[in-house]
PDB file of C-alpha atoms in Angstrom:
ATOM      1  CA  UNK A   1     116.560 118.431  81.004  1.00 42.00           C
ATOM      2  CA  UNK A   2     116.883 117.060  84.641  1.00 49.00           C
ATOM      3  CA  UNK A   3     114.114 117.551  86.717  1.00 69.00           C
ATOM      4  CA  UNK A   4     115.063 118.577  89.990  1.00 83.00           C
ATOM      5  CA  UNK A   5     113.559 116.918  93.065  1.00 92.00           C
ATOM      6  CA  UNK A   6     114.280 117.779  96.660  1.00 91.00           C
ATOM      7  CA  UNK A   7     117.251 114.634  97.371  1.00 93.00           C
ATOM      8  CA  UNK A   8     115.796 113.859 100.457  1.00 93.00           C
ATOM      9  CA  UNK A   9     112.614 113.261  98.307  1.00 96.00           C
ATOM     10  CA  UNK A  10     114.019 110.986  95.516  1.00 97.00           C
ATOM     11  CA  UNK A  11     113.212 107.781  97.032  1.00 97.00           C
ATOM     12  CA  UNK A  12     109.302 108.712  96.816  1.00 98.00           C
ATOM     13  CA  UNK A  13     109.694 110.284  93.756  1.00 98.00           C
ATOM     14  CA  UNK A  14     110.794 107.242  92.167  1.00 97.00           C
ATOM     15  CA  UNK A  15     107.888 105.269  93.972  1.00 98.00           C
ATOM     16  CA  UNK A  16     105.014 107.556  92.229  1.00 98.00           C
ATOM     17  CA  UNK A  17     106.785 108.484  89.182  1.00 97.00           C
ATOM     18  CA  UNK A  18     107.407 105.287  88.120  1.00 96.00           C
ATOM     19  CA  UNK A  19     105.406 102.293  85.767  1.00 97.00           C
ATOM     20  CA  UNK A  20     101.937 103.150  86.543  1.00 97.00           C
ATOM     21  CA  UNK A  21      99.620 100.907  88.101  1.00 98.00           C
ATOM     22  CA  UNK A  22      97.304  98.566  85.708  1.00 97.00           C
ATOM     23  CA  UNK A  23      96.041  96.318  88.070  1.00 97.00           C
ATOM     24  CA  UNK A  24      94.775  97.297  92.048  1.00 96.00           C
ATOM     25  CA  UNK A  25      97.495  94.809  93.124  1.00 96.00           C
ATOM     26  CA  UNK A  26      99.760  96.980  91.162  1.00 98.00           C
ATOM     27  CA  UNK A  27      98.331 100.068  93.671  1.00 98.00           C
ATOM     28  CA  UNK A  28      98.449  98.834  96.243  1.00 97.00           C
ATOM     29  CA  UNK A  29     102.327  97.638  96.268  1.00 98.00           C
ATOM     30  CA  UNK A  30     102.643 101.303  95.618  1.00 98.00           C
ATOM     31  CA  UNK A  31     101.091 102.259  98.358  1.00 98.00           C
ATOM     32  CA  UNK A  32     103.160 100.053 100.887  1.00 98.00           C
ATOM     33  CA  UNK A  33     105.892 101.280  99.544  1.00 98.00           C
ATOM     34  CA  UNK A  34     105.187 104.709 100.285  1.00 98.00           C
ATOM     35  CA  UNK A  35     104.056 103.531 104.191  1.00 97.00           C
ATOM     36  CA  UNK A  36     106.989 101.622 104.433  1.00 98.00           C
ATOM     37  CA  UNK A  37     109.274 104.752 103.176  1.00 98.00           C
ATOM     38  CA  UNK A  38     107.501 107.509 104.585  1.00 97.00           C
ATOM     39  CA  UNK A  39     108.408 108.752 108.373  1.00 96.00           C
ATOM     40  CA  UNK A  40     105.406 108.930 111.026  1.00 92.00           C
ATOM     41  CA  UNK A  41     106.084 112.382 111.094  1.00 93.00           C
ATOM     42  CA  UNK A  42     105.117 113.152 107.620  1.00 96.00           C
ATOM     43  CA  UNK A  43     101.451 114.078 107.105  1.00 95.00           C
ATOM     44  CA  UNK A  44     101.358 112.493 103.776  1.00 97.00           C
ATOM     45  CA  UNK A  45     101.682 109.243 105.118  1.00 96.00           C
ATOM     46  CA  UNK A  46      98.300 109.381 106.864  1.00 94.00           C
ATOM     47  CA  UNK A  47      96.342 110.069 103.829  1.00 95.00           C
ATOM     48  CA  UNK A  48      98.309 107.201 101.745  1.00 97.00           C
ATOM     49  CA  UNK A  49      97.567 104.946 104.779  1.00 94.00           C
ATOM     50  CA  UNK A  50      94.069 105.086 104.862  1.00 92.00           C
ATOM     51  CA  UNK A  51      94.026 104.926 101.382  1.00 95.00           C
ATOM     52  CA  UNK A  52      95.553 101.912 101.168  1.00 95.00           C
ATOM     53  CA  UNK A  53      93.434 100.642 104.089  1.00 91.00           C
ATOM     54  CA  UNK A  54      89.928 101.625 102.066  1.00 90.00           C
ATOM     55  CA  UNK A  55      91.033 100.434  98.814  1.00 92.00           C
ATOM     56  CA  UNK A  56      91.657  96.818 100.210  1.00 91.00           C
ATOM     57  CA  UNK A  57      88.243  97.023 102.501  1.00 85.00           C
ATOM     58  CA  UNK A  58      86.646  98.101  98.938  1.00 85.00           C
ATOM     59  CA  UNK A  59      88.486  94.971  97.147  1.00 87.00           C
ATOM     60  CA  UNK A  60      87.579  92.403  99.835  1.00 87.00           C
ATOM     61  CA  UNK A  61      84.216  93.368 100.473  1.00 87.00           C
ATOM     62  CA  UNK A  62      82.236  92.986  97.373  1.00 89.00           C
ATOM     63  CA  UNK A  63      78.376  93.470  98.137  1.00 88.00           C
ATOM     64  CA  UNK A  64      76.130  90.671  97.909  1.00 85.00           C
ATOM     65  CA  UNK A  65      75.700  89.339  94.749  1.00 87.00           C
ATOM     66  CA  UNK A  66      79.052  90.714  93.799  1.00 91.00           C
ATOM     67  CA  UNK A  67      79.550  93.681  91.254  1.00 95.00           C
ATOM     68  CA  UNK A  68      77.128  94.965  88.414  1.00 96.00           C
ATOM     69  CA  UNK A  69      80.066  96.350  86.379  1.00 97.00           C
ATOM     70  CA  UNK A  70      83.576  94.743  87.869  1.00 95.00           C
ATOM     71  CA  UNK A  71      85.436  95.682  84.895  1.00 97.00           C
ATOM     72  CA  UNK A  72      84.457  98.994  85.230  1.00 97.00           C
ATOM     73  CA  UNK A  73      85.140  99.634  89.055  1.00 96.00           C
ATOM     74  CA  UNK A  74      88.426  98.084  88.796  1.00 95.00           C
ATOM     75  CA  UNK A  75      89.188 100.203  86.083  1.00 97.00           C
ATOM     76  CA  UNK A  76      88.050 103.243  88.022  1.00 97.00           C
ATOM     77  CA  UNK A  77      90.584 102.745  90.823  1.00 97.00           C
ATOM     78  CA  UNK A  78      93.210 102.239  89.371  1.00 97.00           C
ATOM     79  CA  UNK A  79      92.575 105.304  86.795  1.00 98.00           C
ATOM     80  CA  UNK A  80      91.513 106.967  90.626  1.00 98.00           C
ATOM     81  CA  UNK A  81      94.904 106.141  92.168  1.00 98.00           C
ATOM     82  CA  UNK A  82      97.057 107.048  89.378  1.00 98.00           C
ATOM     83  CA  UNK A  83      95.870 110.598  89.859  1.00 98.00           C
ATOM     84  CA  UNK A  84      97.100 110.374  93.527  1.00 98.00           C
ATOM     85  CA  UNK A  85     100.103 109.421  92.297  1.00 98.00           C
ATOM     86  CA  UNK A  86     100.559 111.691  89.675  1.00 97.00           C
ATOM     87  CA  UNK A  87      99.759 114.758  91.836  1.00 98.00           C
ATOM     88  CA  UNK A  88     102.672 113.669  94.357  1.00 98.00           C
ATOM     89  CA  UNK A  89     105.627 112.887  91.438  1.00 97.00           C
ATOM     90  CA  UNK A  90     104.086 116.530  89.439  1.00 96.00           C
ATOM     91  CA  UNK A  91     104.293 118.494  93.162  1.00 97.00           C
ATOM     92  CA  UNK A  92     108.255 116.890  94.095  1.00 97.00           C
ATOM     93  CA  UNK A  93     109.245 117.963  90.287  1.00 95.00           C
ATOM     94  CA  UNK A  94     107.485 121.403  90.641  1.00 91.00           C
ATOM     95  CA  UNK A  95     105.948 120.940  87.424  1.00 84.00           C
ATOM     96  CA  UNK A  96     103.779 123.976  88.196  1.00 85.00           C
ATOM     97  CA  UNK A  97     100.363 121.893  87.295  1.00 90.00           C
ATOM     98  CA  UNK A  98      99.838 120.885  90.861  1.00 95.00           C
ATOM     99  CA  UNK A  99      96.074 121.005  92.058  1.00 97.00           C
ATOM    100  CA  UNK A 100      95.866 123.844  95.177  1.00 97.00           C
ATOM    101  CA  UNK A 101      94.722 121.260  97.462  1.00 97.00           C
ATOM    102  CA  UNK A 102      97.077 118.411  96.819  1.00 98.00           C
ATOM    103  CA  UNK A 103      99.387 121.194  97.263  1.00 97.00           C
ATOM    104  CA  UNK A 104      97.879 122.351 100.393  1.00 97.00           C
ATOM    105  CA  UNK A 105      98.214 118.711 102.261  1.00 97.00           C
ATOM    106  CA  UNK A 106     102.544 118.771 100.502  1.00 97.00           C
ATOM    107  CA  UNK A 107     103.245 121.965 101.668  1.00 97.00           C
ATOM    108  CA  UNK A 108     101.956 121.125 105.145  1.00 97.00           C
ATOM    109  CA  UNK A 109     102.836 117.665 105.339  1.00 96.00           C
ATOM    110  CA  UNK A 110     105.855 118.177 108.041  1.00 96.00           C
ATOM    111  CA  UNK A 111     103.992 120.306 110.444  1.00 95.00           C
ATOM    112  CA  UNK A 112     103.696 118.845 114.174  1.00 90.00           C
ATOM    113  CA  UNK A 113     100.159 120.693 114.741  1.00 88.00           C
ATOM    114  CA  UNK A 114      98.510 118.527 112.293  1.00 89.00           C
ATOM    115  CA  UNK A 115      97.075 115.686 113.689  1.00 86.00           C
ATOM    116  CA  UNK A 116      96.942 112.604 111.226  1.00 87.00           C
ATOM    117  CA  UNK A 117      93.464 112.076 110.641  1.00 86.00           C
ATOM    118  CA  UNK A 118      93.064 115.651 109.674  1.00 88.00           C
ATOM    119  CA  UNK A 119      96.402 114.925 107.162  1.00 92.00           C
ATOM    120  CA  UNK A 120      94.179 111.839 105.643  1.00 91.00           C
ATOM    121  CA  UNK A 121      91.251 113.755 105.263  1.00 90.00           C
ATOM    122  CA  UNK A 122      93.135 116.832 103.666  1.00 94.00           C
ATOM    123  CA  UNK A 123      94.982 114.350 101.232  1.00 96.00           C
ATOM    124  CA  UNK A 124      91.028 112.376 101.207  1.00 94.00           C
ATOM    125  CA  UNK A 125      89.448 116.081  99.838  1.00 94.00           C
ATOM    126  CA  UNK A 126      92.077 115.719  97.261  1.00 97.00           C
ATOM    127  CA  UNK A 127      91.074 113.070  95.877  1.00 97.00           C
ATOM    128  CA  UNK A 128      87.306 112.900  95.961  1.00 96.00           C
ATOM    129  CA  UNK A 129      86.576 116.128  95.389  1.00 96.00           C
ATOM    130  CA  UNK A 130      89.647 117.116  92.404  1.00 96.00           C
ATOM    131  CA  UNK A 131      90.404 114.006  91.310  1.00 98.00           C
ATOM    132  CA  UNK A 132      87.488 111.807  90.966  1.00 98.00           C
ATOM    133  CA  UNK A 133      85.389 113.563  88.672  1.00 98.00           C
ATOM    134  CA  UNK A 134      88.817 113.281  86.366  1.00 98.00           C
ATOM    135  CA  UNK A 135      88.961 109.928  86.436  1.00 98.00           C
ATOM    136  CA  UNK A 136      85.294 108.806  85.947  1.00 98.00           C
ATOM    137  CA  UNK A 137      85.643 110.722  82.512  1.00 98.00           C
ATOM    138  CA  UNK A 138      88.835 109.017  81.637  1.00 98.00           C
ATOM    139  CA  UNK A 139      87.758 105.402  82.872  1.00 98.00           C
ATOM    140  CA  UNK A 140      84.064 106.397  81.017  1.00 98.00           C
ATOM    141  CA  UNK A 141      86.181 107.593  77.400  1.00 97.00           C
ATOM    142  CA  UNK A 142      87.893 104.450  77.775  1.00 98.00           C
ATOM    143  CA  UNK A 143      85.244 101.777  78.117  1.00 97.00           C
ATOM    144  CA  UNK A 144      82.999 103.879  75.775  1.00 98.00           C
ATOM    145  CA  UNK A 145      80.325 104.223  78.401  1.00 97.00           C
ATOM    146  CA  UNK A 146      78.139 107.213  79.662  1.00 97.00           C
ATOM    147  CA  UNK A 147      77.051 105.525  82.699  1.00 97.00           C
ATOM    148  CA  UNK A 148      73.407 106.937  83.942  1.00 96.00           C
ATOM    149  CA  UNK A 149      71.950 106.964  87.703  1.00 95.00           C
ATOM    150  CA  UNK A 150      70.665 103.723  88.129  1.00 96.00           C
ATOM    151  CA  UNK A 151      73.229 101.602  85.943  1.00 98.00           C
ATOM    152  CA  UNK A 152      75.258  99.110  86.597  1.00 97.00           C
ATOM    153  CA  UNK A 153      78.035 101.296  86.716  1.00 97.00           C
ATOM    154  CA  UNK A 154      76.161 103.501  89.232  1.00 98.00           C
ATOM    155  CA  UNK A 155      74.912 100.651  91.399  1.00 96.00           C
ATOM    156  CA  UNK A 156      78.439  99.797  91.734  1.00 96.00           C
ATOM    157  CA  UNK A 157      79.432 103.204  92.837  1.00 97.00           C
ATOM    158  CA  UNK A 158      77.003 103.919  95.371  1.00 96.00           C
ATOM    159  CA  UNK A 159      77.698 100.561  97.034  1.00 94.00           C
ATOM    160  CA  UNK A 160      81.153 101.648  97.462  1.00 94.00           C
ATOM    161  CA  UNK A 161      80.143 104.547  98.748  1.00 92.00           C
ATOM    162  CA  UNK A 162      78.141 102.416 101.219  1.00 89.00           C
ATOM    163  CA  UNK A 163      81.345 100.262 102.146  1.00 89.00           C
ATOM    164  CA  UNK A 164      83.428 103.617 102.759  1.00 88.00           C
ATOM    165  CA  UNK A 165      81.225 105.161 105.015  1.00 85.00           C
ATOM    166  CA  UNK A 166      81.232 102.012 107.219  1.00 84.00           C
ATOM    167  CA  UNK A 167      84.981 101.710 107.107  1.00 84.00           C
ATOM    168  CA  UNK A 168      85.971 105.265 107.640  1.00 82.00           C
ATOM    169  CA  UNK A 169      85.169 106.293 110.922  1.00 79.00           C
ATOM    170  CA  UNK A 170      87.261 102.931 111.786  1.00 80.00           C
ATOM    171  CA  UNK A 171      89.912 103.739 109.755  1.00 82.00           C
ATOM    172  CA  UNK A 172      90.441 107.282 111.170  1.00 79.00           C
ATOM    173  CA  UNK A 173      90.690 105.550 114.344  1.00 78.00           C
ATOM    174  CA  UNK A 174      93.093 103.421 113.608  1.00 80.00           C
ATOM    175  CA  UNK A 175      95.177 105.847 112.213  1.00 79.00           C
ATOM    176  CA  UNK A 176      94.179 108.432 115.492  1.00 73.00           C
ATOM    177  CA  UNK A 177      94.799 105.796 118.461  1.00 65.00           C
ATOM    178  CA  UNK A 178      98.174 103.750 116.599  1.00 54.00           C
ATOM    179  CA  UNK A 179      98.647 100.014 116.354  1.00 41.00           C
ATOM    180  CA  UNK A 180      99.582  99.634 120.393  1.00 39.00           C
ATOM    181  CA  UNK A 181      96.196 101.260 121.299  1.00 41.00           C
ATOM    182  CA  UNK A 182      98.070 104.212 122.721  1.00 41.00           C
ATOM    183  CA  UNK A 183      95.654 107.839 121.619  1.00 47.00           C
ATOM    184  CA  UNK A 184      98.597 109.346 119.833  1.00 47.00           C
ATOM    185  CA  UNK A 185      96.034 111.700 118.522  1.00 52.00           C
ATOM    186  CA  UNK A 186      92.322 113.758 119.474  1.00 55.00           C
ATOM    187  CA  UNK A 187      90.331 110.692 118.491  1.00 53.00           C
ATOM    188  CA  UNK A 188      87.034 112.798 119.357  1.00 65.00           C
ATOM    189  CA  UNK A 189      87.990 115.113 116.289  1.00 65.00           C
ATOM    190  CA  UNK A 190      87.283 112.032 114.434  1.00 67.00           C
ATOM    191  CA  UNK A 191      83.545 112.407 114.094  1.00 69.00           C
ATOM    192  CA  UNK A 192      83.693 116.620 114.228  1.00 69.00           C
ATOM    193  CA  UNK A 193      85.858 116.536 111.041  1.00 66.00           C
ATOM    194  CA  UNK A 194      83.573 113.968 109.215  1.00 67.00           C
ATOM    195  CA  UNK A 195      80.788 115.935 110.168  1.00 66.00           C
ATOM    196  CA  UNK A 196      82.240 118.768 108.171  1.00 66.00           C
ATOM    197  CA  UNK A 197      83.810 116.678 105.607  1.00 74.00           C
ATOM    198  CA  UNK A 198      81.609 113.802 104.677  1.00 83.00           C
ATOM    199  CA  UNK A 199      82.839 110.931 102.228  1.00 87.00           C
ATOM    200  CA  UNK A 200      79.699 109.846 100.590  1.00 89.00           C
ATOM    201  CA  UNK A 201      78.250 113.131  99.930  1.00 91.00           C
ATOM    202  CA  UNK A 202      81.718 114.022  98.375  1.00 93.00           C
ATOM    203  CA  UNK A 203      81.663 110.971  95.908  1.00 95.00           C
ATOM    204  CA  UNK A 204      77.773 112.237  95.158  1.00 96.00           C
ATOM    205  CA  UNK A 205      78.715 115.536  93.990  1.00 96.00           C
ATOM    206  CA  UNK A 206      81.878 114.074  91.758  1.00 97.00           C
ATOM    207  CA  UNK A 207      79.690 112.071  89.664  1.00 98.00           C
ATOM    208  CA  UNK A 208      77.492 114.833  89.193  1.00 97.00           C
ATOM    209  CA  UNK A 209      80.771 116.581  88.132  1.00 98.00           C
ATOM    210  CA  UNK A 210      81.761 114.266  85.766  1.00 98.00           C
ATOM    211  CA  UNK A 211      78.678 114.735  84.405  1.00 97.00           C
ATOM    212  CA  UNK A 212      78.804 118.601  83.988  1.00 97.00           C
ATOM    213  CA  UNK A 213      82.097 118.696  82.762  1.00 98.00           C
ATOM    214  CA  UNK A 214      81.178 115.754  79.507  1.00 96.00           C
ATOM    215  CA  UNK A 215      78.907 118.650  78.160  1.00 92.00           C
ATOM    216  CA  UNK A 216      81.711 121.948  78.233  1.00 97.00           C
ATOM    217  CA  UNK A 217      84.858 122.177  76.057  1.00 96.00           C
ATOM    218  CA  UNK A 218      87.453 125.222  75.419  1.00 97.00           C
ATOM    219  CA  UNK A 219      86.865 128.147  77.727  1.00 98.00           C
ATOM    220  CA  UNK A 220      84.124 126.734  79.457  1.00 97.00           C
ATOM    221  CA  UNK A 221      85.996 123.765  80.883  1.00 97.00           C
ATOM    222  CA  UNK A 222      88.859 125.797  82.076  1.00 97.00           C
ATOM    223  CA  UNK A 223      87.235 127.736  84.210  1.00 98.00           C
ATOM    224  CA  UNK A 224      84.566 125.029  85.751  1.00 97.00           C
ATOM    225  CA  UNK A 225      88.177 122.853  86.347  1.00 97.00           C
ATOM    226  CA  UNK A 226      90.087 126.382  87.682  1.00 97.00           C
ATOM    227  CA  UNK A 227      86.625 127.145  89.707  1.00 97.00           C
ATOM    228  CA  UNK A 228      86.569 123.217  91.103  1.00 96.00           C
ATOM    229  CA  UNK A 229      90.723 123.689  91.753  1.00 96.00           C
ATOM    230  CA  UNK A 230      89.625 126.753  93.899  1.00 97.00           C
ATOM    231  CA  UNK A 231      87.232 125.345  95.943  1.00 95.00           C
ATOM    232  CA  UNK A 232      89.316 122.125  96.828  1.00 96.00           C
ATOM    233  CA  UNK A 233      92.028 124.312  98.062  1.00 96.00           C
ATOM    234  CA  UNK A 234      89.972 126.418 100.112  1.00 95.00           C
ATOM    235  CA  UNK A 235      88.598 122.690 102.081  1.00 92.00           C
ATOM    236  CA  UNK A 236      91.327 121.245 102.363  1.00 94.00           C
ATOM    237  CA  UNK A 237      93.049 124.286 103.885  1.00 94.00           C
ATOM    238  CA  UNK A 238      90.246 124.232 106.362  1.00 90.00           C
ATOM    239  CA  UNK A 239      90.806 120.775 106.952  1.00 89.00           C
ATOM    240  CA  UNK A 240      94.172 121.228 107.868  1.00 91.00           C
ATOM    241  CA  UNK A 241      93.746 124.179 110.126  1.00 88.00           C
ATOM    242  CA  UNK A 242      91.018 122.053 112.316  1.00 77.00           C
ATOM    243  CA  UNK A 243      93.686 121.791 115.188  1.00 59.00           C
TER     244      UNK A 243
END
């Protein structure tokens, strides 16, 4: 059966939908391909921007003394990204699956009123707050760990949490004020929109999410994952109406 994708969005379709990433080189080719594709007026390319910006701060900047668990964290993001780019091929296909707030920042993703760094922080919501909890129980199933607060998988994590909230508020900027230094966007709704929306605190409550979820099965996991798919929506709506 054909799947049918909106022809104007075949290009990207093929981008996400196609051999997934096993390596964070491997993502991030992806992701310049979808910046290099993408038009400035489409909202999606904001989030994949700064993305793609994070993940190679992240790569470069390994904290002193280098990683506890590198395996593991590499593993992570790249199980991480392929959710982002699963959620984009399974919204262009309408598979019917797609999370409410990866759907929020799609259907939206063409509107003039939205100001990029509230696009990359809808798409950013996403991710953290849906997504991540997903893929620390895949990555965990697959290296056969349970990783606890202070192990070396933990250590790891929170020290990427500490190299995201220092490259963030940059980022944004970037993305706010352009590559000429022109202000093509509010760059003081930078800091009210991570005051409402905070990076850190949404890693924080994924692990503990992951965590939850490892002890519920049948019913009980539906509805904690239908409850979570809720909530996500509902912020990254409000994200996107911050005009």
């Amino acid at each position: 059966m054909s799947i049918a994708v909106d022809p104007r969005d075949q290009p990207l379709y093929a981008i996400v939908s196609g051999t997934a990433p096993a390596t964070i080189d491997d993502v991030l080719m992806k992701m310049q391909q979808i910046d290099e594709l993408l038009a400035d007026g489409d909202g999606l390319k904001w989030f994949n921007r700064l993305y793609m910006m994070v993940t190679k701060e992240v790569d470069m900047s390994p904290p002193a003394g280098g990683w506890k668990a590198a395996e593991w964290l590499l593993r992570l993001d790249v199980v991480f990204a392929r959710y982002y780019f699963m959620a984009i091929a399974g919204f262009l296909n309408g598979a019917g699956d797609t999370a409410s707030s990866w759907s929020a920042l799609m259907e939206s993703r063409y509107e003039a009123r939205i100001d990029r760094i509230l696009f990359a922080l809808a798409g950013m919501n996403a991710h953290i707050n849906h997504d991540l909890a997903l893929a620390l129980l895949d990555t965990d199933r697959e290296m056969n760990v349970v990783p606890v607060y202070g192990s070396p998988q933990h250590v790891d994590y929170e020290a990427v949490n500490g190299l995201l909230d220092q490259a963030m508020p940059a980022a944004l900027k970037m993305l706010a004020v352009g590559l000429l230094g022109l202000a093509a966007q509010d760059t003081g709704k930078i800091g009210r929109v991570l005051a409402f929306w905070n990076i850190c605190r949404a890693r924080d409550l994924a692990w503990d999410f992951a965590d939850y979820l490892r002890g519920l099965n049948g019913a009980a996991l539906t509805a904690a994952l239908a409850a979570q798919d809720q909530m996500t929506g509902v912020v990254g709506r409000a994200i996107l109406q911050c005009v």
